[in-house]
Amino acid sequence: MEVKQLKQRAKSQAKEAVSHAKDYSQRIKDTAKYMHQKKLCMETVPTRECHVLITFPSKTKEEIMAWVDSLLMESLPELTIRKHLHPHTNMTGWYLTASYESQLKGAEMMGISKPVKEEYGGGLMEFSCPEQTMFKDIEDEDKFFSTQERQTILFYLLQNIRAPKSETFDKLKILEGQVVFPKLLSKGVISGLLPLHDKEALKKLKKSWVQTLFARQPFDEIADYFGIKVSLYFAYLGFYTKWLTFPAILGLFVTFYSANPTIQDWSFVFFTIFNIIWASLFLETWKRKSAELAFHWGTLDQKHELLEDPRPMYRGPLQVSPVSGRLEPYYPDWKRNLFRYFVTVPIILLCMLCTFLIAFGIFELQEWVNGQIAKENFSRHVRFVPKFILAITTICSENVYKKIAIWLNDQENYRLQSTYENHLIAKLIFVQFINHFMSVMYVAFYLKDFGRLKATIATLFITKHVIGNITETVIPYIREKLKVYQIAYKVAEEEVKEARQRENAGEETEKDEDDNKYAISQAEVESKMQPYDDTFNDYLEMFIQFGYVTLFSSAFPLAAFWALLNNVIEIRSDAFKLCTSKQRPFGQHVSSIGSWQYAMEVIGMLGVTVNCALLGISGQLQDVFPQYSAIGIFLIVAFLEHAILGLKLAISIAIPDIPGWVQTELAKLEYKRRQALKKIEQEVRGNIHKRATPNSPEESDVASPEEQLEPE
């Protein structure tokens, strides 16, 4: 009896399991069918008339949201706010749109350059509300500003809203005069503040930029859509990649041409000298190209730093600015210097020590592995393991040191965004230079093992680029797609559930009924994407790459070839990442690549010393000049170093930073504007003179004698 009961129970459990499996399988099929039909993962409902999107997580209290709403209405009364619930992401979205008048005021505050009408001299000039009639298309609200400019202007206005008085909401405390939105973002009260993509413009940009490999990059379109700062980075990357062609071809020749050892030694020496001069010519010509682009985009002449607004996260008690007369935060220099000398410097030195200890430990591991291979305890392939460990620890340390540098820079509290970025670049460059090149310098100048030096450079260089491309492009793309698929699956499952309930109830389901109920909005999808981390990481990657190409060309001539190959892919992969898996960044106006230019020039100067020293250590000069003693070789190296440094100085003096035609065009524009202003002044004076001395009774406000005597 018990056996029969057990059998029946087992049968019922098996039937129930099969039924559940069939039901689950049917649910997956139905969900997949709905996802395929509606293409929920690929097609979203466009969000119209939204310059900036603000998203609040579900945990944000209504009290705080009401305070933010009232603050926005008080600070920007002409702002339009539409509030929507995002059911699929469990957030609240505020869709902000600024009026045309607000945009004009913001453009004047930001100093945005706009085209001037031909009768006023033409060219580009900083926008001014009192002189707005001078600018082209000022009458057309839809044409005067691009979508990127509208978004950037509103973002600027939002970033500069300060609390009129101190407010406290539970654990959140906002002080009087403190910027509101950066504070709310840092505390998680606001989960996102972002501009939305323009689908049509993005589609065109993808076609002309992402989906081509060797076509010219559309820099103007990139600047219009993503801002000048992003476009200038891609211009630099493209320019640098073209210039890499020369050392890449020569490096291949030097590496694989081995017909005669003497010729090969001479070719290595020639390649080293060529590479150093190439770096100088590249940097000088890039300055000229950068000036051309800045002139074209109207950012060549920047504001004086005293006229710049303080950055939003600049903190301190409010004081009246002696320049603008407005209330601005103030932070004394002595506090900043105190933190810099007693906190920043010791921490950076500690990072250097950690880097050295890690590298030293890995080199000791390499020695032990080499010893085991010599004893035939390990396979010869194991000798690469310590090198890969060194490469991976270097990449991991890079992320840790970056976070430390950002924290230190935040604590130093710089007034201007440009100053903040310059000091952050300096910290990142110093720490990452030590992180990436200390181990190589140790092998080159302490161990003096040229064979190991080549292997170390090749491993670090190639591994970094392979892992970098995977972590920067492939993984973010997969992660963002998984997020979208997760949202889409949830939506499709809800729709399937409701459809099955209707079928069970015997109700007819209309095809287009309640379509919007399950549609995913563009704002929901983009709010879940990762924000774009500015151009810091991209420039830092190029700085490290330029260091390998320039500093160690005599030890690893193929560095330029691998850099060229990587950069051809990097241009399109970075473009792909920006267009598909990142939030749209707010546009920024810049006149150059800033401190990165000086960093590259420092690398160029160091490259002279390092390469000349490597030539002396490697024995190539001894092979070329066997008749000279060690002292003679040393003198040749010293002479070569000084001669190349002198040549670099001559190149920098001989090539002007701004092309002559740009200077001529600037002078022409200035002349035309002065002539136009003279004409306007003459017209104004003529009108005033006419009013003061009327020539006819019709032009006079005083009645003529005949009019005075005219009877009633």
XYZ file of C-alpha atoms in Angstrom:
712
model
C 0.000 0.000 0.000
C 2.743 2.410 0.920
C 4.616 1.495 -2.286
C 1.530 2.347 -4.395
C 1.137 5.677 -2.597
C 4.778 6.477 -3.192
C 4.428 5.589 -6.891
C 1.300 7.735 -7.233
C 2.992 10.631 -5.436
C 6.047 10.309 -7.683
C 3.811 10.249 -10.791
C 1.908 13.344 -9.651
C 5.155 15.177 -8.873
C 6.548 14.205 -12.281
C 3.375 15.400 -14.038
C 3.497 18.635 -12.067
C 7.173 19.135 -12.966
C 6.452 18.473 -16.662
C 3.503 20.868 -16.507
C 5.669 23.561 -14.899
C 8.396 22.977 -17.479
C 5.910 23.254 -20.352
C 4.400 26.366 -18.822
C 7.830 27.919 -18.294
C 8.853 26.970 -21.835
C 5.668 28.527 -23.201
C 6.290 31.700 -21.174
C 9.793 31.976 -22.613
C 8.459 31.424 -26.143
C 5.684 33.972 -25.656
C 8.052 36.502 -24.145
C 10.577 35.978 -26.909
C 7.787 36.347 -29.464
C 6.652 39.649 -27.985
C 10.218 40.892 -27.675
C 10.825 40.021 -31.316
C 7.554 41.535 -32.489
C 7.955 44.847 -30.758
C 11.765 44.936 -30.907
C 11.744 46.249 -27.374
C 15.504 45.977 -27.088
C 16.239 47.942 -30.218
C 13.399 50.431 -30.673
C 12.321 52.809 -27.936
C 9.732 55.553 -27.899
C 11.590 58.836 -28.607
C 11.427 61.493 -25.925
C 10.425 64.824 -27.440
C 11.111 68.367 -26.250
C 13.588 67.561 -23.522
C 16.874 69.411 -23.154
C 17.936 67.783 -19.877
C 16.605 64.735 -18.042
C 16.738 64.488 -14.240
C 15.966 61.098 -12.683
C 15.061 60.496 -9.047
C 15.283 56.993 -7.517
C 12.248 55.611 -5.707
C 13.907 56.194 -2.316
C 13.964 59.994 -2.785
C 11.319 61.575 -0.575
C 8.545 63.786 -1.917
C 9.647 66.550 0.455
C 13.048 66.863 -1.248
C 11.527 66.671 -4.737
C 9.053 69.429 -3.855
C 11.910 71.614 -2.572
C 13.915 71.037 -5.776
C 10.822 71.900 -7.827
C 10.256 75.184 -5.986
C 13.976 76.037 -6.233
C 13.917 75.481 -9.996
C 10.839 77.653 -10.424
C 12.431 80.382 -8.335
C 15.846 80.260 -10.046
C 14.668 79.587 -13.619
C 11.047 80.807 -13.858
C 10.950 80.284 -17.647
C 11.833 76.598 -17.305
C 9.285 73.983 -18.406
C 9.185 70.775 -16.341
C 7.263 67.653 -17.332
C 7.202 64.853 -14.755
C 6.756 61.195 -15.669
C 7.000 57.925 -13.810
C 9.455 55.436 -15.302
C 7.688 52.159 -14.406
C 10.288 49.848 -15.948
C 13.231 51.371 -14.052
C 11.315 52.353 -10.888
C 12.350 56.009 -11.153
C 10.777 59.415 -11.623
C 11.889 61.442 -14.615
C 11.782 65.219 -14.919
C 11.963 66.469 -18.502
C 13.404 69.993 -18.517
C 13.107 72.458 -21.403
C 14.498 76.007 -21.298
C 12.854 78.929 -23.079
C 14.642 80.699 -25.918
C 15.205 83.785 -23.749
C 16.842 81.649 -21.053
C 19.068 80.024 -23.654
C 20.204 83.428 -24.931
C 21.057 84.588 -21.407
C 22.914 81.352 -20.694
C 24.877 81.609 -23.945
C 26.032 85.092 -22.931
C 27.054 83.884 -19.469
C 28.994 80.948 -20.949
C 30.650 83.058 -23.645
C 29.529 80.801 -26.497
C 30.772 81.978 -29.898
C 28.187 82.305 -32.685
C 28.411 83.386 -36.347
C 28.086 87.142 -36.989
C 26.187 88.620 -39.944
C 28.331 89.726 -42.878
C 27.336 93.385 -42.512
C 28.904 93.318 -39.033
C 32.179 91.743 -40.137
C 31.301 88.021 -40.237
C 33.255 85.310 -38.459
C 32.576 84.108 -34.921
C 32.111 86.228 -31.802
C 31.052 85.660 -28.208
C 27.307 86.043 -27.952
C 25.932 89.144 -26.227
C 22.239 89.814 -25.564
C 22.442 93.626 -26.136
C 24.107 92.963 -29.507
C 22.014 89.947 -30.491
C 20.822 91.530 -33.768
C 24.419 91.198 -35.056
C 24.244 87.385 -35.083
C 23.085 85.134 -37.892
C 19.744 83.321 -37.559
C 18.965 85.042 -34.239
C 15.338 85.337 -35.365
C 15.013 81.560 -35.869
C 14.686 79.832 -32.477
C 15.059 76.338 -33.956
C 18.150 77.138 -36.007
C 20.218 79.493 -33.838
C 21.236 76.881 -31.231
C 22.032 73.235 -31.900
C 20.533 70.577 -29.608
C 23.949 70.109 -28.000
C 24.203 73.848 -27.247
C 20.692 73.936 -25.748
C 21.531 70.999 -23.500
C 24.870 72.472 -22.444
C 23.370 75.889 -21.664
C 20.644 74.408 -19.470
C 23.184 72.167 -17.739
C 25.323 75.242 -17.028
C 22.327 77.066 -15.537
C 21.418 74.061 -13.381
C 24.990 73.558 -12.166
C 25.153 77.143 -10.923
C 21.950 77.097 -8.870
C 22.900 77.642 -5.223
C 20.815 77.173 -2.108
C 19.360 80.532 -0.936
C 19.432 79.290 2.658
C 20.507 76.221 4.602
C 18.187 73.214 4.374
C 18.159 69.880 6.214
C 16.373 66.710 5.073
C 17.061 63.831 7.462
C 20.784 63.080 6.942
C 21.106 65.434 3.969
C 22.297 68.938 4.803
C 22.626 71.679 2.182
C 24.401 74.852 3.273
C 23.565 78.374 2.181
C 25.361 79.218 -1.063
C 26.199 75.570 -1.814
C 25.581 74.286 -5.346
C 22.467 72.130 -5.252
C 22.547 69.641 -8.114
C 26.170 68.422 -7.757
C 25.434 67.902 -4.050
C 22.234 65.936 -4.743
C 24.038 63.808 -7.336
C 26.908 62.990 -4.972
C 24.455 61.939 -2.234
C 22.315 59.774 -4.533
C 19.206 61.934 -4.121
C 19.341 62.417 -7.899
C 20.402 59.310 -9.800
C 21.102 61.032 -13.103
C 21.344 64.387 -14.853
C 21.869 63.877 -18.564
C 21.078 65.078 -22.079
C 19.190 62.702 -24.353
C 20.375 61.490 -27.727
C 18.918 62.894 -30.928
C 18.118 59.649 -32.737
C 18.105 61.025 -36.272
C 21.340 62.993 -35.846
C 22.986 60.026 -34.094
C 21.968 57.687 -36.911
C 23.627 59.959 -39.494
C 26.734 60.303 -37.335
C 27.049 56.530 -36.931
C 26.839 56.060 -40.683
C 29.580 58.581 -41.469
C 31.811 57.867 -38.459
C 31.339 54.494 -36.764
C 30.464 52.317 -39.751
C 33.549 53.292 -41.761
C 37.133 52.250 -41.077
C 39.393 54.471 -43.159
C 37.076 57.362 -44.068
C 37.853 60.863 -42.826
C 36.323 61.629 -39.444
C 33.457 64.202 -39.545
C 34.915 66.555 -36.920
C 32.320 69.309 -37.417
C 29.448 66.859 -36.966
C 31.124 65.394 -33.867
C 31.582 68.901 -32.421
C 27.943 69.772 -33.144
C 26.682 66.598 -31.478
C 29.131 65.795 -28.660
C 30.874 69.138 -28.162
C 34.237 70.607 -29.109
C 36.199 68.828 -26.372
C 35.237 65.356 -27.604
C 35.765 66.319 -31.243
C 39.220 67.729 -30.478
C 40.225 64.445 -28.817
C 39.267 62.480 -31.921
C 41.053 65.043 -34.088
C 44.193 64.520 -31.976
C 43.838 60.737 -32.130
C 43.422 60.790 -35.913
C 46.330 63.198 -36.413
C 48.602 61.158 -34.125
C 47.631 57.926 -35.893
C 48.554 59.363 -39.308
C 51.932 60.487 -37.993
C 52.595 57.011 -36.561
C 52.781 55.683 -40.126
C 56.373 56.922 -40.565
C 58.021 55.296 -37.500
C 55.837 52.187 -37.956
C 57.159 51.507 -41.475
C 60.743 52.303 -40.490
C 60.435 50.175 -37.339
C 59.324 47.162 -39.402
C 62.309 47.650 -41.706
C 64.780 47.943 -38.810
C 63.377 44.884 -37.026
C 63.211 42.445 -39.928
C 66.065 43.622 -42.171
C 69.110 41.656 -41.018
C 71.244 41.191 -44.148
C 74.311 42.696 -42.505
C 74.900 43.149 -38.735
C 76.769 46.422 -39.293
C 73.939 47.855 -41.396
C 71.452 46.701 -38.777
C 73.389 48.471 -36.002
C 73.518 51.649 -38.063
C 69.809 51.374 -38.835
C 68.993 51.084 -35.101
C 71.010 54.222 -34.359
C 69.384 56.066 -37.255
C 65.906 54.916 -36.187
C 66.473 56.175 -32.636
C 67.508 59.640 -33.853
C 64.669 59.665 -36.391
C 62.093 58.753 -33.738
C 63.170 61.586 -31.436
C 63.006 64.166 -34.247
C 59.685 62.671 -35.403
C 58.197 63.241 -31.935
C 59.256 66.910 -32.006
C 57.829 67.520 -35.480
C 54.593 65.747 -34.575
C 54.016 67.834 -31.434
C 54.809 71.134 -33.160
C 52.585 70.429 -36.162
C 49.774 69.307 -33.859
C 49.884 72.706 -32.141
C 49.230 74.303 -35.519
C 46.438 71.868 -36.361
C 44.865 72.448 -32.947
C 44.973 76.228 -33.491
C 43.293 75.799 -36.893
C 40.475 73.740 -35.387
C 40.046 76.140 -32.451
C 39.828 79.070 -34.873
C 37.302 77.180 -36.993
C 35.146 76.455 -33.928
C 35.560 79.928 -32.444
C 37.431 78.939 -29.273
C 40.936 80.193 -30.086
C 40.526 83.274 -27.865
C 39.532 82.179 -24.373
C 38.378 84.280 -21.437
C 40.865 85.551 -18.886
C 40.804 83.251 -15.867
C 39.561 86.058 -13.593
C 36.461 86.349 -15.795
C 35.691 82.622 -15.618
C 32.951 81.461 -13.286
C 34.044 79.213 -10.407
C 33.433 75.527 -10.996
C 30.259 74.140 -9.366
C 32.084 71.987 -6.783
C 34.309 74.862 -5.617
C 33.451 75.352 -1.953
C 34.067 78.000 0.668
C 32.343 80.948 2.373
C 30.641 83.367 -0.029
C 32.392 86.682 -0.710
C 31.885 89.478 -3.218
C 34.107 88.989 -6.283
C 36.335 92.060 -6.908
C 35.959 91.472 -10.681
C 32.290 90.616 -11.270
C 30.792 92.034 -8.060
C 28.816 88.809 -7.547
C 28.839 86.536 -4.524
C 31.296 83.682 -5.062
C 32.864 81.035 -2.795
C 36.329 81.831 -1.477
C 39.042 79.393 -0.415
C 42.450 80.683 0.770
C 45.594 79.501 -1.019
C 47.403 78.679 2.226
C 44.889 75.924 3.038
C 45.338 74.409 -0.408
C 49.132 74.542 -0.171
C 49.050 73.032 3.315
C 47.050 70.045 2.066
C 49.205 69.739 -1.045
C 52.546 69.580 0.805
C 51.495 67.539 3.841
C 48.929 65.154 2.319
C 49.197 65.021 -1.479
C 52.984 64.722 -1.746
C 53.341 61.980 0.947
C 50.511 59.925 -0.598
C 52.037 60.161 -4.081
C 55.428 59.117 -2.682
C 53.710 56.168 -0.988
C 52.156 55.177 -4.330
C 55.627 55.293 -5.891
C 56.975 53.031 -3.151
C 54.123 50.537 -3.619
C 54.752 50.467 -7.369
C 58.456 49.802 -6.855
C 57.838 47.024 -4.302
C 55.305 45.284 -6.569
C 57.640 45.471 -9.562
C 60.613 44.299 -7.482
C 58.628 41.324 -6.170
C 57.588 40.312 -9.692
C 61.182 40.587 -10.938
C 62.309 38.331 -8.098
C 59.592 35.890 -9.171
C 60.951 36.103 -12.725
C 64.450 35.239 -11.489
C 63.106 32.228 -9.588
C 61.095 31.040 -12.623
C 64.165 31.412 -14.857
C 66.160 29.331 -12.386
C 63.517 26.584 -12.381
C 63.441 26.583 -16.188
C 67.243 26.232 -16.237
C 66.870 23.187 -13.962
C 64.196 21.870 -16.366
C 61.563 21.874 -13.615
C 59.262 24.178 -15.640
C 58.396 24.491 -19.295
C 59.967 27.405 -21.168
C 56.490 28.911 -21.695
C 56.205 29.561 -17.947
C 58.769 32.364 -18.268
C 56.002 34.620 -19.647
C 53.806 34.242 -16.538
C 55.616 36.866 -14.375
C 55.529 39.316 -17.285
C 51.764 38.904 -17.655
C 51.359 39.308 -13.885
C 53.334 42.558 -14.117
C 51.119 43.783 -16.968
C 47.884 42.960 -15.119
C 49.035 44.526 -11.822
C 50.076 47.646 -13.742
C 46.604 47.939 -15.297
C 44.863 47.320 -11.939
C 47.116 49.844 -10.175
C 46.239 52.390 -12.864
C 42.579 52.411 -11.768
C 43.465 52.598 -8.060
C 45.929 55.465 -8.550
C 43.404 57.346 -10.669
C 40.831 57.269 -7.854
C 43.472 58.462 -5.378
C 44.495 61.332 -7.687
C 40.868 62.448 -8.141
C 40.258 62.416 -4.380
C 43.411 64.445 -3.702
C 42.478 66.939 -6.396
C 38.957 67.328 -4.992
C 40.347 68.065 -1.544
C 42.681 70.751 -2.928
C 39.532 72.637 -4.022
C 40.513 74.648 -7.115
C 38.375 77.596 -8.198
C 38.402 77.135 -11.977
C 37.514 74.022 -13.931
C 40.583 74.523 -16.141
C 42.888 74.750 -13.093
C 41.242 71.692 -11.556
C 41.766 69.679 -14.741
C 45.382 70.803 -15.156
C 46.324 69.734 -11.622
C 44.454 66.453 -12.020
C 46.323 65.785 -15.261
C 49.637 66.536 -13.529
C 48.869 64.052 -10.729
C 47.657 61.353 -13.106
C 50.667 61.769 -15.376
C 53.186 61.587 -12.548
C 51.622 58.559 -10.863
C 50.930 56.664 -14.091
C 54.392 57.420 -15.462
C 55.894 55.764 -12.395
C 53.364 52.924 -12.579
C 54.043 52.067 -16.222
C 57.694 52.951 -16.732
C 59.465 52.339 -13.404
C 59.700 48.589 -14.013
C 61.012 49.160 -17.539
C 63.611 51.657 -16.287
C 64.665 49.151 -13.619
C 65.337 46.485 -16.258
C 67.086 48.935 -18.592
C 69.379 50.833 -16.238
C 69.795 48.564 -13.204
C 69.665 45.031 -14.570
C 70.996 46.229 -17.967
C 69.440 43.181 -19.602
C 68.534 44.288 -23.135
C 66.836 40.997 -24.036
C 64.593 41.119 -20.988
C 63.934 44.809 -21.659
C 62.524 44.027 -25.112
C 60.358 41.217 -23.740
C 59.081 43.377 -20.855
C 58.184 46.312 -23.106
C 56.457 44.054 -25.646
C 54.437 42.262 -22.959
C 53.368 45.437 -21.136
C 52.597 47.337 -24.331
C 50.580 44.682 -26.163
C 48.786 43.332 -23.072
C 47.671 46.813 -22.030
C 46.155 47.546 -25.429
C 44.396 44.192 -25.765
C 42.909 44.343 -22.264
C 42.168 48.059 -22.693
C 40.119 47.527 -25.854
C 38.155 44.722 -24.212
C 37.423 46.627 -20.985
C 36.707 49.950 -22.706
C 34.485 48.804 -25.560
C 33.416 45.157 -25.507
C 32.503 44.770 -21.829
C 30.593 48.113 -21.552
C 28.650 47.271 -24.727
C 27.667 43.819 -23.429
C 26.791 45.260 -20.007
C 24.539 47.956 -21.475
C 22.849 45.492 -23.824
C 22.147 43.160 -20.906
C 20.533 46.049 -19.010
C 18.298 46.837 -21.973
C 17.423 43.162 -22.493
C 16.563 42.881 -18.806
C 14.163 45.828 -19.041
C 12.741 44.527 -22.313
C 12.223 41.026 -20.913
C 10.416 42.436 -17.894
C 8.126 44.508 -20.116
C 7.448 41.620 -22.481
C 6.713 39.272 -19.580
C 4.160 41.733 -18.178
C 2.474 41.981 -21.568
C 2.402 38.189 -21.997
C 0.929 37.793 -18.523
C -1.886 40.232 -19.261
C -2.528 38.671 -22.678
C -2.848 35.199 -21.173
C -5.207 36.500 -18.496
C -7.412 37.940 -21.233
C -7.311 34.662 -23.158
C -8.299 32.704 -20.055
C -11.158 35.123 -19.421
C -12.312 34.735 -23.029
C -11.709 38.406 -23.889
C -10.523 39.495 -27.314
C -7.140 41.176 -27.405
C -6.780 44.093 -29.745
C -3.405 44.336 -31.450
C -2.697 47.987 -30.825
C -4.525 48.331 -27.532
C -2.527 49.963 -24.765
C 0.700 49.885 -26.818
C 2.122 52.812 -24.904
C 1.543 50.999 -21.641
C 4.345 48.560 -22.394
C 6.553 50.750 -24.557
C 10.001 51.574 -23.201
C 10.804 55.252 -23.430
C 14.123 56.499 -24.730
C 14.653 58.345 -21.441
C 14.303 55.118 -19.433
C 16.871 53.256 -21.507
C 19.438 56.077 -21.559
C 19.078 56.769 -17.841
C 20.349 53.225 -17.178
C 23.441 53.671 -19.364
C 26.856 54.491 -17.930
C 27.912 58.161 -18.169
C 30.867 59.067 -20.369
C 33.926 59.696 -18.155
C 35.159 62.737 -20.050
C 38.331 62.474 -22.177
C 40.765 61.905 -19.267
C 41.060 58.141 -19.688
C 41.419 58.421 -23.451
C 44.174 61.046 -23.285
C 45.923 59.142 -20.504
C 45.952 56.006 -22.648
C 47.474 57.956 -25.551
C 50.036 59.551 -23.210
C 51.237 56.140 -21.993
C 51.309 54.822 -25.552
C 53.303 57.855 -26.719
C 55.717 57.179 -23.855
C 56.386 53.614 -25.029
C 56.804 54.764 -28.647
C 59.130 57.672 -27.805
C 61.108 56.567 -24.751
C 62.086 53.048 -25.809
C 62.240 53.184 -29.598
C 65.815 51.874 -29.628
C 64.820 48.829 -27.555
C 61.451 48.070 -29.187
C 61.196 49.547 -32.710
C 57.869 47.769 -33.307
C 56.123 49.935 -30.687
C 55.003 52.437 -33.341
C 53.623 49.649 -35.547
C 51.552 48.145 -32.719
C 50.417 51.636 -31.705
C 49.310 52.361 -35.282
C 47.398 49.093 -35.486
C 45.744 49.747 -32.126
C 44.795 53.339 -32.950
C 43.129 52.479 -36.257
C 40.823 50.233 -34.228
C 40.711 52.664 -31.288
C 39.229 55.507 -33.355
C 36.219 53.447 -34.405
C 35.881 51.538 -31.125
C 35.839 54.773 -29.109
C 33.297 56.205 -31.551
C 31.224 53.020 -31.260
C 31.379 53.168 -27.458
C 30.311 56.810 -27.422
C 27.384 56.265 -29.803
C 25.996 52.981 -28.470
C 26.827 52.232 -24.842
C 27.315 55.590 -23.109
C 25.073 58.460 -22.091
C 25.399 61.517 -24.277
C 27.907 63.905 -22.626
C 27.287 67.611 -22.210
C 29.343 69.623 -24.680
C 32.389 71.579 -23.526
C 34.284 74.389 -25.245
C 38.089 74.132 -25.249
C 40.838 75.828 -27.244
C 43.414 73.004 -27.098
C 44.163 69.674 -25.445
C 45.519 71.666 -22.485
C 48.142 70.211 -20.182
C 48.303 66.998 -22.195
C 50.313 68.939 -24.792
C 52.941 69.895 -22.189
C 52.987 66.322 -20.880
C 53.751 64.985 -24.357
C 56.524 67.559 -24.761
C 58.087 66.458 -21.470
C 58.007 62.862 -22.732
C 59.707 64.050 -25.923
C 62.496 65.678 -23.893
C 62.939 62.591 -21.704
C 62.994 60.463 -24.837
C 66.239 62.119 -25.919
C 68.065 61.212 -22.702
C 66.583 57.714 -22.346
C 67.198 56.656 -25.949
C 70.749 58.009 -26.019
C 71.486 56.180 -22.770
C 69.988 52.959 -24.167
C 72.193 53.251 -27.253
C 75.223 53.456 -24.993
C 74.140 50.541 -22.777
C 72.920 48.193 -25.509
C 76.303 47.990 -27.231
C 75.026 49.153 -30.614
C 77.260 52.224 -30.602
C 80.240 50.043 -29.657
C 79.493 47.880 -32.693
C 79.209 50.942 -34.930
C 82.366 52.575 -33.510
C 84.587 49.668 -32.357
C 87.690 51.872 -32.379
C 86.440 53.982 -29.446
C 86.872 53.132 -25.779
C 84.118 53.306 -23.158
C 84.964 56.966 -22.485
C 84.790 57.718 -26.209
C 81.363 56.078 -26.453
C 80.213 58.100 -23.436
C 81.356 61.324 -25.133
C 79.549 60.336 -28.340
C 76.338 59.703 -26.360
C 76.666 63.058 -24.559
C 77.332 64.891 -27.831
C 74.401 63.135 -29.523
C 72.067 64.019 -26.654
C 73.002 67.715 -26.672
C 72.849 67.921 -30.466
C 69.346 66.423 -30.566
C 68.150 68.673 -27.721
C 69.457 71.668 -29.663
C 67.689 70.441 -32.792
C 64.429 70.031 -30.856
C 64.741 73.598 -29.577
C 65.409 74.868 -33.106
C 62.337 73.023 -34.423
C 60.102 74.503 -31.707
C 61.345 78.022 -32.512
C 61.202 77.616 -36.300
C 57.609 76.320 -36.408
C 55.087 78.908 -35.094
C 52.261 77.570 -32.935
C 49.570 79.438 -34.899
C 49.627 79.250 -38.725
C 50.109 82.518 -40.585
C 46.791 82.259 -42.407
C 44.943 81.947 -39.074
C 46.644 85.099 -37.767
C 45.736 86.873 -41.030
C 42.093 85.791 -40.786
C 41.930 86.951 -37.162
C 43.308 90.352 -38.207
C 40.806 90.566 -41.091
C 37.878 89.795 -38.813
C 39.036 92.367 -36.283
C 39.374 94.993 -39.035
C 35.911 94.219 -40.456
C 34.324 94.433 -37.016
C 35.966 97.771 -36.291
C 34.752 99.133 -39.630
C 31.249 97.795 -38.962
C 31.227 99.367 -35.488
C 32.359 102.705 -36.964
C 29.512 102.514 -39.463
C 27.003 101.758 -36.708
C 28.337 104.651 -34.599
C 28.034 107.021 -37.585
C 24.449 105.887 -38.213
C 23.547 106.373 -34.556
C 25.144 109.841 -34.496
C 23.308 110.749 -37.705
C 19.982 109.701 -36.226
C 20.657 111.694 -33.060
C 21.634 114.740 -35.144
C 18.456 114.401 -37.226
C 16.285 114.329 -34.140
C 18.098 117.321 -32.661
C 17.796 119.470 -35.873
C 14.655 118.506 -37.822
C 14.683 119.433 -41.540
C 10.907 119.363 -42.197
C 7.733 119.918 -40.260
C 6.922 116.226 -40.591
C 10.144 115.368 -38.724
C 9.466 117.836 -35.905
C 7.465 117.268 -32.794
C 6.801 121.027 -32.582
C 3.783 122.309 -34.562
C 4.427 124.700 -37.469
C 3.127 128.325 -37.308
C 0.387 127.448 -39.835
C -0.727 124.544 -37.652
C -0.701 126.785 -34.596
C -2.963 129.382 -36.318
C -5.325 126.821 -37.832
C -8.841 127.445 -36.478
C -10.655 124.711 -34.658
